[in-house]
Coordinates of C-alpha atoms in Angstrom, one line a residue:
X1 CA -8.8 -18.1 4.4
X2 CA -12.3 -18.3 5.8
X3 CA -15.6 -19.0 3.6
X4 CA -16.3 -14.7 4.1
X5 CA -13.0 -14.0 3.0
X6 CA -13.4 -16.4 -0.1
X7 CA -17.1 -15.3 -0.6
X8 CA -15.8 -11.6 -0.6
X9 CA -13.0 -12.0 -2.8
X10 CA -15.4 -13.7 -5.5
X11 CA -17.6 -10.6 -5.8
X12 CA -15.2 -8.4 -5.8
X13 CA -13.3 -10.4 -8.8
X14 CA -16.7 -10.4 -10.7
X15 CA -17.8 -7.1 -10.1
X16 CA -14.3 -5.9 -11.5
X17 CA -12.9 -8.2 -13.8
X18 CA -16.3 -10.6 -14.9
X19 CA -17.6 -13.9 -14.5
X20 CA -14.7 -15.8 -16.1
X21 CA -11.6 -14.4 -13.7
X22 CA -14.0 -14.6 -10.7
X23 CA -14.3 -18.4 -11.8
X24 CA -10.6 -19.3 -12.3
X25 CA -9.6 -17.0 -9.5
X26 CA -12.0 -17.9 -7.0
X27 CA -11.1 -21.6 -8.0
X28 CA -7.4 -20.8 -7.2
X29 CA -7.8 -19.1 -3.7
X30 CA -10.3 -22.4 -2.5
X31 CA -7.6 -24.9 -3.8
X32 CA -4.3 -23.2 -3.4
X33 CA -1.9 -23.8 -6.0
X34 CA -2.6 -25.3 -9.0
X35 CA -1.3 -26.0 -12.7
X36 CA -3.1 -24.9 -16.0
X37 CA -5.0 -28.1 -16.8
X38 CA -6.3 -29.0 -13.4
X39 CA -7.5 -25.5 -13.6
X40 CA -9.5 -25.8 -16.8
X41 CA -10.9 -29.2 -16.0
X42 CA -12.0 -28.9 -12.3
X43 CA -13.7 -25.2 -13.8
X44 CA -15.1 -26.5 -16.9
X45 CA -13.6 -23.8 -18.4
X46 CA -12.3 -24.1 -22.5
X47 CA -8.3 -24.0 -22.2
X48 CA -7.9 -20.5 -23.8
X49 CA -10.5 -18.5 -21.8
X50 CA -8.2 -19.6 -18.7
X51 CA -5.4 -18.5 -20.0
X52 CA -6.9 -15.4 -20.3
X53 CA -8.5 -14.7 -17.0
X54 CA -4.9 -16.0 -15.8
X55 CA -3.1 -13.1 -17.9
X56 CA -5.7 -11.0 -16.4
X57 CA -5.3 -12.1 -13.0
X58 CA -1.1 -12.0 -13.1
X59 CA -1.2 -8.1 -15.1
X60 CA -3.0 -7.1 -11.6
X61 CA -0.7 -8.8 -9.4
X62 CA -3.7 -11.0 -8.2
X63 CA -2.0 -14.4 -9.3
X64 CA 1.4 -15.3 -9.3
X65 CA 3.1 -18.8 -10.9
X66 CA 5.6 -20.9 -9.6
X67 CA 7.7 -23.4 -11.0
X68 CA 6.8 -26.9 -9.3
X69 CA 10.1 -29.5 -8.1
X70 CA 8.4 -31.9 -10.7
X71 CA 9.1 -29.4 -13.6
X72 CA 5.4 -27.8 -14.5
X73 CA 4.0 -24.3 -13.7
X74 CA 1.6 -23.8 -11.0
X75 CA -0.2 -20.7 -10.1
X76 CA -1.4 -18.8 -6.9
X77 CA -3.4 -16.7 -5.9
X78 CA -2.9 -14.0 -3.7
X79 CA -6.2 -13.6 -1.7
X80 CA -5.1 -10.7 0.7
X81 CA -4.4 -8.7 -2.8
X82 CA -8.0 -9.7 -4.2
X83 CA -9.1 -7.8 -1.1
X84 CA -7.3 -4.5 -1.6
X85 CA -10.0 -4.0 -4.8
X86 CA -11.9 -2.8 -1.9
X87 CA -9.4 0.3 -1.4
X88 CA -8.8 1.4 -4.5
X89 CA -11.2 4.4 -4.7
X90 CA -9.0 5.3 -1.6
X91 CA -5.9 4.4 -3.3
X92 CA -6.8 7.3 -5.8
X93 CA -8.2 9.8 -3.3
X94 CA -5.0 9.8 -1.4
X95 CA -3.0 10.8 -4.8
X96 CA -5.1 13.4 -5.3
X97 CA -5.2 15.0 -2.1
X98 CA -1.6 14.8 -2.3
X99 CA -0.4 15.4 -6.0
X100 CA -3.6 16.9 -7.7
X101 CA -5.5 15.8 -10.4
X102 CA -2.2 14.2 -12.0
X103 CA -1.0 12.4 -10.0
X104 CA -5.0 10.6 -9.1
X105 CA -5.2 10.0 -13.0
X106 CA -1.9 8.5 -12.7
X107 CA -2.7 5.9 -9.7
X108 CA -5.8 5.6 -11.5
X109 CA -4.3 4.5 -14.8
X110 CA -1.9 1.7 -12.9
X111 CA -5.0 0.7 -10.8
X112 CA -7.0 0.4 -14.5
X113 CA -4.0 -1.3 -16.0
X114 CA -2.3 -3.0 -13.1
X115 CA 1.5 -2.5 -14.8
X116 CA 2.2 -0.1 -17.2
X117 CA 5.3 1.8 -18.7
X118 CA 6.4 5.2 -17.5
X119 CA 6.2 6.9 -20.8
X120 CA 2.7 5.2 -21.5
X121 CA 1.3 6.3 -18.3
X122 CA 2.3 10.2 -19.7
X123 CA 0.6 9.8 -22.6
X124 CA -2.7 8.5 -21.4
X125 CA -2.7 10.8 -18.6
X126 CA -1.6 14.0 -20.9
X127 CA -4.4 13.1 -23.3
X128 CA -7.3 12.4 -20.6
X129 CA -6.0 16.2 -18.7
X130 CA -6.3 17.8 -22.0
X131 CA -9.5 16.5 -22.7
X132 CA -11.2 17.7 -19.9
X133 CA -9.0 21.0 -20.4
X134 CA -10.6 23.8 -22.2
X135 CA -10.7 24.3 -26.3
X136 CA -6.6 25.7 -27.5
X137 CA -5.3 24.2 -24.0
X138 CA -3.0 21.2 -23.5
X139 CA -0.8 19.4 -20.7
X140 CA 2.6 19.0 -21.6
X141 CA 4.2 15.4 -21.3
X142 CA 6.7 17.2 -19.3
X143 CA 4.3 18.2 -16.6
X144 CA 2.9 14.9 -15.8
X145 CA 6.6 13.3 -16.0
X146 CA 7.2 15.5 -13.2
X147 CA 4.3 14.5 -11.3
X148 CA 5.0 10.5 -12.0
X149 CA 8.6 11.3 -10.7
X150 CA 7.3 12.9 -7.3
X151 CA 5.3 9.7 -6.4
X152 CA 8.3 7.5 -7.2
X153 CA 10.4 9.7 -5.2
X154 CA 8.0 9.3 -2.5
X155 CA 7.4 5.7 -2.9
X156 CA 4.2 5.4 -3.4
X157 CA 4.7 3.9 -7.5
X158 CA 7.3 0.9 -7.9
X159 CA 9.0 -0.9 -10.8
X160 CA 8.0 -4.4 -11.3
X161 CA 10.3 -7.2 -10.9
X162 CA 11.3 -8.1 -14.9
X163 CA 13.2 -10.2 -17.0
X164 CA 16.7 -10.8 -16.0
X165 CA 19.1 -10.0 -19.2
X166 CA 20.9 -13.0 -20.4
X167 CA 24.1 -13.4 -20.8
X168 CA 25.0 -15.9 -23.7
X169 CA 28.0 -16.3 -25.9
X170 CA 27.0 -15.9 -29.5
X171 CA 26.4 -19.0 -31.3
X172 CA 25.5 -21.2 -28.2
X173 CA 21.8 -22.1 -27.5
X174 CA 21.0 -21.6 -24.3
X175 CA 17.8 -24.0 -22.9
X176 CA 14.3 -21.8 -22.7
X177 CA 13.0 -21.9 -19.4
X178 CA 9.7 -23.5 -18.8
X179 CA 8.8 -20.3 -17.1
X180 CA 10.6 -17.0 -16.6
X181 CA 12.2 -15.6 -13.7
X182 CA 11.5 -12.2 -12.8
X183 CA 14.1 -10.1 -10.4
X184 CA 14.5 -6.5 -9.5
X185 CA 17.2 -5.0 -8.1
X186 CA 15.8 -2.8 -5.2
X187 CA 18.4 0.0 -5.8
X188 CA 16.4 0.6 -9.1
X189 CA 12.7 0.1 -7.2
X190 CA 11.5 3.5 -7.2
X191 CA 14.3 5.2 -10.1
X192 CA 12.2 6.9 -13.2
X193 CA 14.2 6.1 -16.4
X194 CA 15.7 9.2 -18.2
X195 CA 13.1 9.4 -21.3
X196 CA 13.0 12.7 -23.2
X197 CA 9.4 13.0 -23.2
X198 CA 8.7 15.5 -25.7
X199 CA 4.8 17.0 -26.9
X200 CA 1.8 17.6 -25.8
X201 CA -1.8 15.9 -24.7
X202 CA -4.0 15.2 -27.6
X203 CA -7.8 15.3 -27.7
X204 CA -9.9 12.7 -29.6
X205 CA -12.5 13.6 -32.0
X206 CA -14.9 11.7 -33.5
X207 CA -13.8 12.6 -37.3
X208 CA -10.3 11.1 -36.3
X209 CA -12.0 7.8 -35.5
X210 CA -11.4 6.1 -39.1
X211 CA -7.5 7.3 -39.1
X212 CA -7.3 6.3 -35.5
X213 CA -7.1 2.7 -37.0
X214 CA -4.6 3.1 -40.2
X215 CA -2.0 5.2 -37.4
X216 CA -2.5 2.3 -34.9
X217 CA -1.1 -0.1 -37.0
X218 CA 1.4 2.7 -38.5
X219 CA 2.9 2.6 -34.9
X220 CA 3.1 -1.3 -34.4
X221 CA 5.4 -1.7 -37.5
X222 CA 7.1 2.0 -36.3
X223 CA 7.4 1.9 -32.7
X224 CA 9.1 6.0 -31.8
X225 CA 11.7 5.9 -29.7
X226 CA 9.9 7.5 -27.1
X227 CA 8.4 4.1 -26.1
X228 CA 11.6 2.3 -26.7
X229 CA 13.4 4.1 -24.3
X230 CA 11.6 2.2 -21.3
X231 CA 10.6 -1.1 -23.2
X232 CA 9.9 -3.9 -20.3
X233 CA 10.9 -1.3 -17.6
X234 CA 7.0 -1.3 -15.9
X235 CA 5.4 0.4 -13.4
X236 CA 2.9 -0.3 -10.4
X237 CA 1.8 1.5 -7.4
X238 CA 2.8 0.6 -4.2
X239 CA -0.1 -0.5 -1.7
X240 CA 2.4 -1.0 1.4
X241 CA 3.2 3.2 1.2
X242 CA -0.4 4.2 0.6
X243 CA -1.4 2.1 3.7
X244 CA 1.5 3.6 5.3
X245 CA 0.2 6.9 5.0
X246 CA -3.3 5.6 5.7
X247 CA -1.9 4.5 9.1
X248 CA 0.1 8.0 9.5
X249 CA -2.9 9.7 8.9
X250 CA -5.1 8.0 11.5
X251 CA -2.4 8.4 14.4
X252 CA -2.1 12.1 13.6
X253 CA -6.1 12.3 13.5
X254 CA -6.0 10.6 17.5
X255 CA -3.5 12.7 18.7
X256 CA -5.4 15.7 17.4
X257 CA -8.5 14.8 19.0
X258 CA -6.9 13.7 22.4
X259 CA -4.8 17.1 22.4
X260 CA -4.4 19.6 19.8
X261 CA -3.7 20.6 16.5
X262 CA 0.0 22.0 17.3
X263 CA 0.6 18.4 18.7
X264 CA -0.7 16.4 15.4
X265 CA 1.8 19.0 13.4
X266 CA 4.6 17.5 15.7
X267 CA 3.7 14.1 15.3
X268 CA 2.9 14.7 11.9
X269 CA 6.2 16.3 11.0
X270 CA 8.1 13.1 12.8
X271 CA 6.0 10.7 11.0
X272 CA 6.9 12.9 7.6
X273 CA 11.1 12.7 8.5
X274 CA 11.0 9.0 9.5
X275 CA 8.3 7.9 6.2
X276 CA 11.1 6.3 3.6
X277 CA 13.6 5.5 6.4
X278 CA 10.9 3.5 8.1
X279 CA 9.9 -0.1 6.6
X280 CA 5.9 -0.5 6.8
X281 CA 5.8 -3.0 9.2
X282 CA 8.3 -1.6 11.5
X283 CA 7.2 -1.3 15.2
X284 CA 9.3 1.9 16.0
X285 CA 10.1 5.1 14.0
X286 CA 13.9 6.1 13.5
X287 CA 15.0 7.8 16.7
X288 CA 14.7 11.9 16.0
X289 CA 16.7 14.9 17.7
X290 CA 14.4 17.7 19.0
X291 CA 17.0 20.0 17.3
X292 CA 16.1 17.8 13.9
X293 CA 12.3 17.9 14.6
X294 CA 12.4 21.9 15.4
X295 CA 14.6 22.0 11.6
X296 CA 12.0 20.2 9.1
X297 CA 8.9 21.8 12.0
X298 CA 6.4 23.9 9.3
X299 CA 7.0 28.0 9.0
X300 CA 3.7 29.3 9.2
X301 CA 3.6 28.1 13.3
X302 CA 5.8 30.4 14.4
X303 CA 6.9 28.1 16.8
X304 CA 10.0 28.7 19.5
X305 CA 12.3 25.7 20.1
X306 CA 11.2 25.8 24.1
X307 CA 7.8 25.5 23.6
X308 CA 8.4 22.7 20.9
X309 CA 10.5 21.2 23.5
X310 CA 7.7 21.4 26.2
X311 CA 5.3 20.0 23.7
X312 CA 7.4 16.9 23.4
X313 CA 7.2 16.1 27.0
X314 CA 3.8 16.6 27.0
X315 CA 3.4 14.2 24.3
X316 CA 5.8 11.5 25.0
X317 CA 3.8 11.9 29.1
X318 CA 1.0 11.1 27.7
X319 CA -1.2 7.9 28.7
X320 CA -1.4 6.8 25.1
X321 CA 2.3 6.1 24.7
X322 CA 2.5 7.1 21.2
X323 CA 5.4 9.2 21.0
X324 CA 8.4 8.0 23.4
X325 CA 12.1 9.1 24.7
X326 CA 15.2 6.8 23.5
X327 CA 17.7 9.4 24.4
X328 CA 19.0 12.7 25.8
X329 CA 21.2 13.4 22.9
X330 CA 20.6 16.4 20.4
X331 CA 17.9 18.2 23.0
X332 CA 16.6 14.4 23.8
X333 CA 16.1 11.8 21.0
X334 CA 11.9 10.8 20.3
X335 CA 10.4 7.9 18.6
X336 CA 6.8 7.3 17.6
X337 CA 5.8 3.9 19.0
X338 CA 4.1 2.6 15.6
X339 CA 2.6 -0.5 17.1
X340 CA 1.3 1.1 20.6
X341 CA -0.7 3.5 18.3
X342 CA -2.5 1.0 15.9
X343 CA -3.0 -1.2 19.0
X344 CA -4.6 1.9 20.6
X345 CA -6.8 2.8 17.2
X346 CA -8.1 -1.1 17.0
X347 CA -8.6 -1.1 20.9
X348 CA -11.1 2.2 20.4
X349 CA -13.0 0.5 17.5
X350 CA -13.8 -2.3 19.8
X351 CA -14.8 -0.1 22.3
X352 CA -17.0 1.5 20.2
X353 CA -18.3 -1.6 18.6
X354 CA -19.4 -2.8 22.7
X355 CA -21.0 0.8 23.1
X356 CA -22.9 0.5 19.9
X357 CA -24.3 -2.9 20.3
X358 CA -24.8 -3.3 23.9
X359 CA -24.6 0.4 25.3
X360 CA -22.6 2.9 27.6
X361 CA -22.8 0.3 30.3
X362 CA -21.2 -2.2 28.7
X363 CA -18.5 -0.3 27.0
X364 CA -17.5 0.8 30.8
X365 CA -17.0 -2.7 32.0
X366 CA -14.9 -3.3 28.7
X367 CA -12.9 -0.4 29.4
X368 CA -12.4 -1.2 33.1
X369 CA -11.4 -5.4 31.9
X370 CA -8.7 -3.8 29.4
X371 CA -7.3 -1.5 31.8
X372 CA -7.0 -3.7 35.1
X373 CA -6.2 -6.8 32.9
X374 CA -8.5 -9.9 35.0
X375 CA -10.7 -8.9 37.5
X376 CA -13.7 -11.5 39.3
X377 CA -16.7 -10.7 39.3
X378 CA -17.5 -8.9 42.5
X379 CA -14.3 -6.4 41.3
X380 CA -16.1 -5.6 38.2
X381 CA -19.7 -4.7 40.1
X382 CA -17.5 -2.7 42.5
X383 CA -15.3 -0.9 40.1
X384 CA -17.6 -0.2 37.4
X385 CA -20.4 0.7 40.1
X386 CA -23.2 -1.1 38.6
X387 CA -25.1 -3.6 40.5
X388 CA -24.6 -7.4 40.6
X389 CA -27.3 -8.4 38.7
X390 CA -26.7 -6.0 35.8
X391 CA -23.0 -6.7 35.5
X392 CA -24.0 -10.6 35.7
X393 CA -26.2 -10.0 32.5
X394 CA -23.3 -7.7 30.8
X395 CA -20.6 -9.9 31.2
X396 CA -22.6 -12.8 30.1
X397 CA -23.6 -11.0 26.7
X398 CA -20.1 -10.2 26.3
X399 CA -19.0 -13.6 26.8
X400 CA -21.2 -15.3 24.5
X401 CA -20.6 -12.9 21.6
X402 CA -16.6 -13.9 22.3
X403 CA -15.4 -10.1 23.0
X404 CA -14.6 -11.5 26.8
X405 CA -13.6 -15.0 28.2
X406 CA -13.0 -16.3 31.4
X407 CA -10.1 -17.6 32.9
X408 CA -9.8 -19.9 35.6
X409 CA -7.3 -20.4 38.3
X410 CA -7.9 -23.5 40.5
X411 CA -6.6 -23.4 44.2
X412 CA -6.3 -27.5 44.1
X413 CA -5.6 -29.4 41.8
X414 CA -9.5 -31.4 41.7
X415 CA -10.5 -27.7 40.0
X416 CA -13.3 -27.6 42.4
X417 CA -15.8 -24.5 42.0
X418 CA -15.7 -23.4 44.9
X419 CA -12.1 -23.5 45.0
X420 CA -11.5 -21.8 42.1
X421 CA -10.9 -18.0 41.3
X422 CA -13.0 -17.1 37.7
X423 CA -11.4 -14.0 36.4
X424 CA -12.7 -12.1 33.2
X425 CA -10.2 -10.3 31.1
X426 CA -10.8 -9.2 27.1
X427 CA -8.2 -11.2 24.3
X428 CA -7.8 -8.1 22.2
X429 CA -5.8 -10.1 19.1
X430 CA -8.6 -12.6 19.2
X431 CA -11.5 -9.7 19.4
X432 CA -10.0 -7.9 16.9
X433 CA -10.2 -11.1 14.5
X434 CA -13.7 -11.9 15.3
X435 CA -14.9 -8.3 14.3
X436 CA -12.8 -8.5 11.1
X437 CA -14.6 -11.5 10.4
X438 CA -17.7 -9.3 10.9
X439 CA -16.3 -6.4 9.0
X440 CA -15.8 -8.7 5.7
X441 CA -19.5 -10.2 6.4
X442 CA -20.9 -6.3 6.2
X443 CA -19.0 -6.0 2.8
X444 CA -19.9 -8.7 1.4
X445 CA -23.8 -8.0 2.6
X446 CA -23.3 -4.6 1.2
X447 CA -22.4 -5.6 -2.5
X448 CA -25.1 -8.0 -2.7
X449 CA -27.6 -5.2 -1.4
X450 CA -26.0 -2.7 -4.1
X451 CA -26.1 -5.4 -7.1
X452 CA -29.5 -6.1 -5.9
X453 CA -31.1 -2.7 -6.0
X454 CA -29.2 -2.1 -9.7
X455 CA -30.9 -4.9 -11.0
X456 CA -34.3 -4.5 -9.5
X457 CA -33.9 -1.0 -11.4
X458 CA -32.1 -2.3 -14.6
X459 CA -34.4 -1.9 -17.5
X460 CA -35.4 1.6 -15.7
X461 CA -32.0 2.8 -16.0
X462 CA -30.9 1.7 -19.6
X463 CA -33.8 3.4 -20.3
X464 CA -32.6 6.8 -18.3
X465 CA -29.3 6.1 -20.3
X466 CA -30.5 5.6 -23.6
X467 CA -32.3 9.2 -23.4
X468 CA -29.0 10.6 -22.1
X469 CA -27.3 9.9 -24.9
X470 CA -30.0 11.1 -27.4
X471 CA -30.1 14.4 -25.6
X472 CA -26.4 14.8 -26.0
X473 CA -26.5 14.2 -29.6
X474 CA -29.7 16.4 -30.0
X475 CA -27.5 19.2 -28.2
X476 CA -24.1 18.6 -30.0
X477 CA -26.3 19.3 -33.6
X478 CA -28.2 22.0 -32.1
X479 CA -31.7 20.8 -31.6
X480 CA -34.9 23.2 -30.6
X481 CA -35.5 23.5 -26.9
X482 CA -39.2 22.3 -27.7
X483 CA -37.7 19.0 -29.0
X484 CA -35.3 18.7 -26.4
X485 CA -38.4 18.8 -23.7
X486 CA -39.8 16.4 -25.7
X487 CA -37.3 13.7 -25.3
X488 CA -36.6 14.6 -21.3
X489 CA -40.8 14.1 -21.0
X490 CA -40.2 10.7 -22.0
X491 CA -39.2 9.4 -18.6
X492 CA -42.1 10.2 -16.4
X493 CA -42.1 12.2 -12.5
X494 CA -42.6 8.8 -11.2
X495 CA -39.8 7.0 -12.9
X496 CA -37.5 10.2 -12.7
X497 CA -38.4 9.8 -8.8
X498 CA -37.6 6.1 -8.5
X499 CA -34.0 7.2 -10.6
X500 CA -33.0 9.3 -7.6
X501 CA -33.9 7.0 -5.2
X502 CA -31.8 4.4 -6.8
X503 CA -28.6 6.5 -7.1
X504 CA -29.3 7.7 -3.2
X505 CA -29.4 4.5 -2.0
X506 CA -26.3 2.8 -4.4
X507 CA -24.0 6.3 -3.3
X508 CA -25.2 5.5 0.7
X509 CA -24.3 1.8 0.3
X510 CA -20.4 2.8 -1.7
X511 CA -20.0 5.2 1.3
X512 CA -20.9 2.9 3.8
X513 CA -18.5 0.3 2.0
X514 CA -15.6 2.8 2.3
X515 CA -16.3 3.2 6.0
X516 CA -16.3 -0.7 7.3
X517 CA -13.2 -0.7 5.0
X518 CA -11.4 2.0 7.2
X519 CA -12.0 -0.3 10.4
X520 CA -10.8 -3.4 8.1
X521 CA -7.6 -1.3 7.7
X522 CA -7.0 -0.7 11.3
X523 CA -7.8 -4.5 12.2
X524 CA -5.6 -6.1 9.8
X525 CA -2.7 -3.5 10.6
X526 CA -3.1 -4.0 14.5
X527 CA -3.1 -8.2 13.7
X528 CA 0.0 -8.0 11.4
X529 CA 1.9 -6.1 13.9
X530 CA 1.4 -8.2 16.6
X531 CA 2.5 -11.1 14.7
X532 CA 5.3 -9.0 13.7
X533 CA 6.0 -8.2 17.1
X534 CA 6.2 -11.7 18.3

């Protein structure tokens, strides 16, 4: 874990969760693992408030506990997961692009809540549709049941691991464990339990705020049975398929733009059969007949089996080597090559990153060094067609900013200069680290610039608030339009101005987060798989 990793992790912890989880969780990622005590003296922390940021920390899967060979509980944290905060906007985009509004305020509600139970993700999300629903119109239960029982099918919510049921005699006493052991059985991962979910969303009103608190604890001492169908059976969402279908999407979107759309559709319909049968961190799809591609191939292309077949060649021909042949069986057999495409995607951002920084130049010599492998120095000049002294200057920049090295091969063994071929050659793996490095360094710069701005512009915008909220409550009791100019005339042009400015800038700085964290995605998934791989 590097200081940018750990720096990053912090703000994202605070930002999210507050000072006192960024404290105990930051102190965990630095140290490793670590038992309750040691935690609270080493963060000066009173005993209880750790054990809350550590309940905290374990409901969002960003801590876990061990039991240590001595016999006391030790926790850990799980840095790589602190990270993943960064996605979650993405997380919930990709539900609702795929499942509608329901199934985003699902994925939202298990982001919000880090576990929850099936029939207490319906409720919430019945009541919050309704809501925004209009006056005399309500979502049924049965609806978003439905919805929550497509993204299990599809993998992309998971039970939690939960308590094992015991097995004791009656009468004996069976010793308490100093800390439980939770199992799931992966047969059961991604099965919905059968709960007669029955009713309607509800809307809140301000009138029902006094009785809200007399039925709350109505319900403690009278649990329905609705919620005691699934007691302890808990739900989160499942960040290995959504990044899955983040890497799907971004091989589908290169083939597109290296052939056409008909080609994606191909691809796209492999990657679609092979989705649950393939593990994440596979390096291969399953192998898939032609005959079984030109079956599940969409209706509306009015595609004929010979040109499907002709577009497979093409494909599988191509220099990119994502799709390949692994038999003649069934009209030929066709896998997609998972780790040649994110090695390819990771290999363009670097490309890009060289023509960016150092210009079209550059990016030619990098391109010619990861085509031709090592090449000497008068090859490069040659090949590249760019004279000596300029490919000199080029290589050297690239060199010291580590996105080349140089390799020498000695003829003797005294490694004398002149005796000694120096070949340049690009280390992808360790390029693609270095910029990830880099990519976590513009994150972390880019928070701090966003809280910064927010609170430069604090008291300006509680301000703004405040006179939101008194205009809404003007409104709801019908107030005179002369009185409601009134109260809008109480922030001035200037400070009106300085509000959009503010909101400009925070919205360029979330988009631009959401952009380095698409590069972040493809470096991490190219450096996994090649440790995968080997």
């Amino acid at each position: 874990m590097t200081q940018m990793e750990t720096r990053l992790c912090s703000l994202l912890l605070q930002e999210h969760y507050g000072e006192i989880v960024d404290r105990v969780g930051s102190y965990l990622i630095r140290t490793g693992n670590q038992p309750l005590r040691v935690i609270a003296n080493d963060t000066g922390t009173p005993l209880d408030q750790v054990k809350k940021a550590l309940c905290v920390l374990i409901q969002h899967n960003l801590v876990s506990y061990q039991i240590h060979k001595r016999g006391f509980v030790e926790y850990v944290a799980h840095s790589d997961r602190c990270l993943r905060i960064l996605r979650y906007p993405r997380y919930i985009y990709t539900a609702k692009t795929l499942y509608g509004d329901t199934g985003e305020l699902i994925v939202e509600e298990l982001i919000l809540n880090g576990k929850m139970t099936f029939s207490g993700v319906v409720k919430k999300v019945a009541d919050r549709l309704t809501e925004s629903m209009e006056e005399g119109k309500c979502m049924d239960y049965s609806d978003v049941s439905e919805t929550f029982t497509r993204l299990a099918d599809t993998h992309f919510v998971q039970r939690c691991p939960g308590l094992p049921e015991m097995d004791s005699e009656p009468g004996s006493v069976t010793r308490r464990p100093v800390a439980p052991e939770l199992v799931i059985d992966e047969k059961e991962m991604f099965i919905v339990p059968k709960v007669s979910m029955l009713g309607r969303g509800k809307r809140r009103r301000s009138s029902d705020d006094e009785e809200e608190g007399s039925k709350g604890k109505r319900q403690k001492k009278d649990p329905d049975a609705e919620s005691s169908q699934d007691d302890g059976i808990y739900w989160q969402i499942n960040m290995d398929r959504f990044h899955q279908h983040f890497r799907d999407q971004a091989i589908i979107s290169a083939i597109s733009n290296k052939m056409d759309q008909t080609s994606s559709e191909i691809v796209r319909t492999m990657l679609r059969m092979s989705e649950v049968t393939t593990s994440s961190g596979a390096a291969y799809t399953q192998p898939l007949s032609s005959n079984e591609i030109f079956r599940s191939f969409p209706a509306g292309y009015n595609l004929s089996k010979q040109v499907l077949d002709q577009y497979l060649s093409l494909i599988a021909d191509d220099p990119l080597q994502f799709v390949g042949r692994s038999g003649d069986s069934g009209g030929g057999m066709f896998v997609i090559n998972l780790h040649k495409a994110i090695a390819s995607l990771a290999t363009s951002n670097l490309e890009s990153v060289v023509q960016e920084r150092f210009g079209s130049r550059c990016a030619r010599i990098f391109r010619l060094l990861l085509c031709k492998k090592h090449l000497e120095h008068k090859q490069v000049e040659d090949f590249a067609m760019i004279p000596a002294k300029e490919a000199k200057d080029m290589l050297y920049k690239m060199l010291s900013e580590n996105l080349v090295y140089l390799q020498e091969i000695p003829k003797t063994p005294d490694h004398a200069p002149s005796r000694t071929f120096y070949l340049y050659a690009v280390n992808t793996l360790s390029s693609a680290r270095m910029l990830l490095q880099r990519c976590y360094k513009t994150v972390t710069n880019l928070i701090d610039r966003r809280q910064h701005e927010s609170k430069e512009n604090k008291r300006l915008m509680e301000k703004s608030q405040r006179i939101e909220a008194i205009l809404a409550s003007m409104q709801a009791t019908g107030a005179e339009e002369a009185q409601l100019q009134e109260i809008e005339e109480m922030i001035t042009p200037p400070e009106r101005q300085q509000i959009e400015n503010l909101k400009r800038n925070v919205n360029k700085l979330d988009a631009s987060e959401i952009h380095v964290d698409d590069t972040i995605f493809i470096l991490e998934s190219y450096i996994s798989s090649t440790k995968a791989k080997h």
